[in-house]
Amino acid sequence: MADAITPRYEALVLTAAGLGIRRGEAFGLAVEDIDFLRGIVHVRRQVKVFGGPKLVFAPPQGGRLRDVPLAESVALRLSAHLAAYPAVEADLPWTTPDGPPHSEP
């Protein structure tokens, strides 16, 4: 699948598969969630779709905040991706389309 996607989004596919996290959780990752030094990724939020094009940040499915091991191969790919495509801040409402604004880098 990673070969079929554009290079900009290839790391998303490899991260979701390499960490064993859900698609929405991969979309919800922020740079601050990735601890390269300790080899851990903190899963703190997901991006959910509400009735069409409305996106929101929300807790992970079942409210399960957790830490997952960061494989070296995924860490290297994420590091290269961030060098090529620096992170930008995302502003979405929290939990519902009319929820309070929530920003993540």
PDB file of C-alpha atoms in Angstrom:
ATOM      1  CA  MET A   1       0.000   0.000   0.000  1.00  0.00           C
ATOM      2  CA  ALA A   2       2.862   2.386   0.807  1.00  0.00           C
ATOM      3  CA  ASP A   3       4.111   1.989  -2.784  1.00  0.00           C
ATOM      4  CA  ALA A   4       0.715   3.035  -4.163  1.00  0.00           C
ATOM      5  CA  ILE A   5       0.467   6.272  -2.170  1.00  0.00           C
ATOM      6  CA  THR A   6       2.190   9.594  -2.867  1.00  0.00           C
ATOM      7  CA  PRO A   7       5.531  10.100  -1.073  1.00  0.00           C
ATOM      8  CA  ARG A   8       4.049  12.794   1.191  1.00  0.00           C
ATOM      9  CA  TYR A   9       1.678  10.263   2.790  1.00  0.00           C
ATOM     10  CA  GLU A  10       3.834   7.136   2.614  1.00  0.00           C
ATOM     11  CA  ALA A  11       5.062   7.635   6.203  1.00  0.00           C
ATOM     12  CA  LEU A  12       1.442   7.662   7.414  1.00  0.00           C
ATOM     13  CA  VAL A  13       0.840   4.168   6.047  1.00  0.00           C
ATOM     14  CA  LEU A  14       4.158   2.836   7.350  1.00  0.00           C
ATOM     15  CA  THR A  15       3.580   4.404  10.781  1.00  0.00           C
ATOM     16  CA  ALA A  16       0.075   2.977  11.183  1.00  0.00           C
ATOM     17  CA  ALA A  17       1.219  -0.482  10.121  1.00  0.00           C
ATOM     18  CA  GLY A  18       4.536  -0.363  11.999  1.00  0.00           C
ATOM     19  CA  LEU A  19       2.965   0.797  15.260  1.00  0.00           C
ATOM     20  CA  GLY A  20      -0.221  -1.233  14.965  1.00  0.00           C
ATOM     21  CA  ILE A  21      -2.431   1.818  15.488  1.00  0.00           C
ATOM     22  CA  ARG A  22      -5.741   2.734  13.898  1.00  0.00           C
ATOM     23  CA  ARG A  23      -5.979   5.069  10.906  1.00  0.00           C
ATOM     24  CA  GLY A  24      -7.558   7.905  12.921  1.00  0.00           C
ATOM     25  CA  GLU A  25      -4.870   7.556  15.595  1.00  0.00           C
ATOM     26  CA  ALA A  26      -2.153   7.845  12.943  1.00  0.00           C
ATOM     27  CA  PHE A  27      -3.811  11.003  11.597  1.00  0.00           C
ATOM     28  CA  GLY A  28      -3.981  12.348  15.163  1.00  0.00           C
ATOM     29  CA  LEU A  29      -0.274  11.959  15.967  1.00  0.00           C
ATOM     30  CA  ALA A  30       1.644  15.119  16.778  1.00  0.00           C
ATOM     31  CA  VAL A  31       5.423  15.525  16.774  1.00  0.00           C
ATOM     32  CA  GLU A  32       5.325  15.833  20.574  1.00  0.00           C
ATOM     33  CA  ASP A  33       3.792  12.337  20.749  1.00  0.00           C
ATOM     34  CA  ILE A  34       6.894  10.735  19.246  1.00  0.00           C
ATOM     35  CA  ASP A  35       9.682  10.115  21.759  1.00  0.00           C
ATOM     36  CA  PHE A  36      12.594   9.184  19.502  1.00  0.00           C
ATOM     37  CA  LEU A  37      15.033   8.967  22.431  1.00  0.00           C
ATOM     38  CA  ARG A  38      12.997   6.438  24.456  1.00  0.00           C
ATOM     39  CA  GLY A  39      11.527   4.650  21.437  1.00  0.00           C
ATOM     40  CA  ILE A  40       7.895   5.265  22.404  1.00  0.00           C
ATOM     41  CA  VAL A  41       4.871   6.837  20.713  1.00  0.00           C
ATOM     42  CA  HIS A  42       2.128   8.281  22.916  1.00  0.00           C
ATOM     43  CA  VAL A  43      -1.323   7.673  21.416  1.00  0.00           C
ATOM     44  CA  ARG A  44      -3.362  10.543  22.889  1.00  0.00           C
ATOM     45  CA  ARG A  45      -5.934  11.439  20.236  1.00  0.00           C
ATOM     46  CA  GLN A  46      -7.453  10.486  16.935  1.00  0.00           C
ATOM     47  CA  VAL A  47      -9.011  12.364  14.044  1.00  0.00           C
ATOM     48  CA  LYS A  48     -12.670  11.449  13.544  1.00  0.00           C
ATOM     49  CA  VAL A  49     -14.963  12.239  10.617  1.00  0.00           C
ATOM     50  CA  PHE A  50     -18.379  13.689  11.462  1.00  0.00           C
ATOM     51  CA  GLY A  51     -21.112  13.577   8.822  1.00  0.00           C
ATOM     52  CA  GLY A  52     -19.096  14.275   5.713  1.00  0.00           C
ATOM     53  CA  PRO A  53     -16.170  16.658   5.582  1.00  0.00           C
ATOM     54  CA  LYS A  54     -16.189  17.664   9.270  1.00  0.00           C
ATOM     55  CA  LEU A  55     -13.091  16.522  11.139  1.00  0.00           C
ATOM     56  CA  VAL A  56     -12.507  16.640  14.895  1.00  0.00           C
ATOM     57  CA  PHE A  57      -9.828  15.608  17.360  1.00  0.00           C
ATOM     58  CA  ALA A  58     -11.099  13.089  19.915  1.00  0.00           C
ATOM     59  CA  PRO A  59      -9.679  10.645  22.441  1.00  0.00           C
ATOM     60  CA  PRO A  60      -8.569   7.311  20.963  1.00  0.00           C
ATOM     61  CA  GLN A  61     -11.248   4.658  20.547  1.00  0.00           C
ATOM     62  CA  GLY A  62     -12.573   3.612  23.947  1.00  0.00           C
ATOM     63  CA  GLY A  63     -10.660   6.497  25.554  1.00  0.00           C
ATOM     64  CA  ARG A  64      -7.569   4.284  25.680  1.00  0.00           C
ATOM     65  CA  LEU A  65      -4.558   6.578  25.947  1.00  0.00           C
ATOM     66  CA  ARG A  66      -1.496   4.395  25.601  1.00  0.00           C
ATOM     67  CA  ASP A  67       2.169   4.154  24.738  1.00  0.00           C
ATOM     68  CA  VAL A  68       3.364   1.901  21.938  1.00  0.00           C
ATOM     69  CA  PRO A  69       6.931   0.854  21.121  1.00  0.00           C
ATOM     70  CA  LEU A  70       8.577   2.772  18.279  1.00  0.00           C
ATOM     71  CA  ALA A  71      10.417   0.354  16.007  1.00  0.00           C
ATOM     72  CA  GLU A  72      13.747   1.660  14.733  1.00  0.00           C
ATOM     73  CA  SER A  73      12.607   1.281  11.114  1.00  0.00           C
ATOM     74  CA  VAL A  74       9.535   3.443  11.804  1.00  0.00           C
ATOM     75  CA  ALA A  75      11.619   5.998  13.727  1.00  0.00           C
ATOM     76  CA  LEU A  76      14.033   6.342  10.812  1.00  0.00           C
ATOM     77  CA  ARG A  77      11.171   6.763   8.321  1.00  0.00           C
ATOM     78  CA  LEU A  78       9.414   9.335  10.517  1.00  0.00           C
ATOM     79  CA  SER A  79      12.636  11.256  11.004  1.00  0.00           C
ATOM     80  CA  ALA A  80      13.243  11.390   7.242  1.00  0.00           C
ATOM     81  CA  HIS A  81       9.613  12.362   6.643  1.00  0.00           C
ATOM     82  CA  LEU A  82       9.776  15.235   9.155  1.00  0.00           C
ATOM     83  CA  ALA A  83      12.965  16.501   7.510  1.00  0.00           C
ATOM     84  CA  ALA A  84      11.294  16.482   4.080  1.00  0.00           C
ATOM     85  CA  TYR A  85       7.865  17.679   5.261  1.00  0.00           C
ATOM     86  CA  PRO A  86       8.117  19.753   8.456  1.00  0.00           C
ATOM     87  CA  ALA A  87       5.127  19.510  10.785  1.00  0.00           C
ATOM     88  CA  VAL A  88       2.454  22.189  10.670  1.00  0.00           C
ATOM     89  CA  GLU A  89      -0.098  23.021  13.325  1.00  0.00           C
ATOM     90  CA  ALA A  90      -3.557  21.531  12.912  1.00  0.00           C
ATOM     91  CA  ASP A  91      -6.591  23.259  14.420  1.00  0.00           C
ATOM     92  CA  LEU A  92      -9.710  21.122  14.808  1.00  0.00           C
ATOM     93  CA  PRO A  93     -12.571  21.160  17.290  1.00  0.00           C
ATOM     94  CA  TRP A  94     -12.388  18.733  20.207  1.00  0.00           C
ATOM     95  CA  THR A  95     -14.844  15.788  20.177  1.00  0.00           C
ATOM     96  CA  THR A  96     -17.723  17.407  18.240  1.00  0.00           C
ATOM     97  CA  PRO A  97     -17.870  19.815  15.264  1.00  0.00           C
ATOM     98  CA  ASP A  98     -18.994  22.608  17.616  1.00  0.00           C
ATOM     99  CA  GLY A  99     -16.499  21.629  20.352  1.00  0.00           C
ATOM    100  CA  PRO A 100     -13.746  23.884  21.673  1.00  0.00           C
ATOM    101  CA  PRO A 101     -10.790  24.467  19.350  1.00  0.00           C
ATOM    102  CA  HIS A 102      -7.811  22.159  19.831  1.00  0.00           C
ATOM    103  CA  SER A 103      -4.397  22.644  18.214  1.00  0.00           C
ATOM    104  CA  GLU A 104      -1.612  20.120  17.642  1.00  0.00           C
ATOM    105  CA  PRO A 105       1.739  20.599  15.888  1.00  0.00           C
TER     106      PRO A 105
END
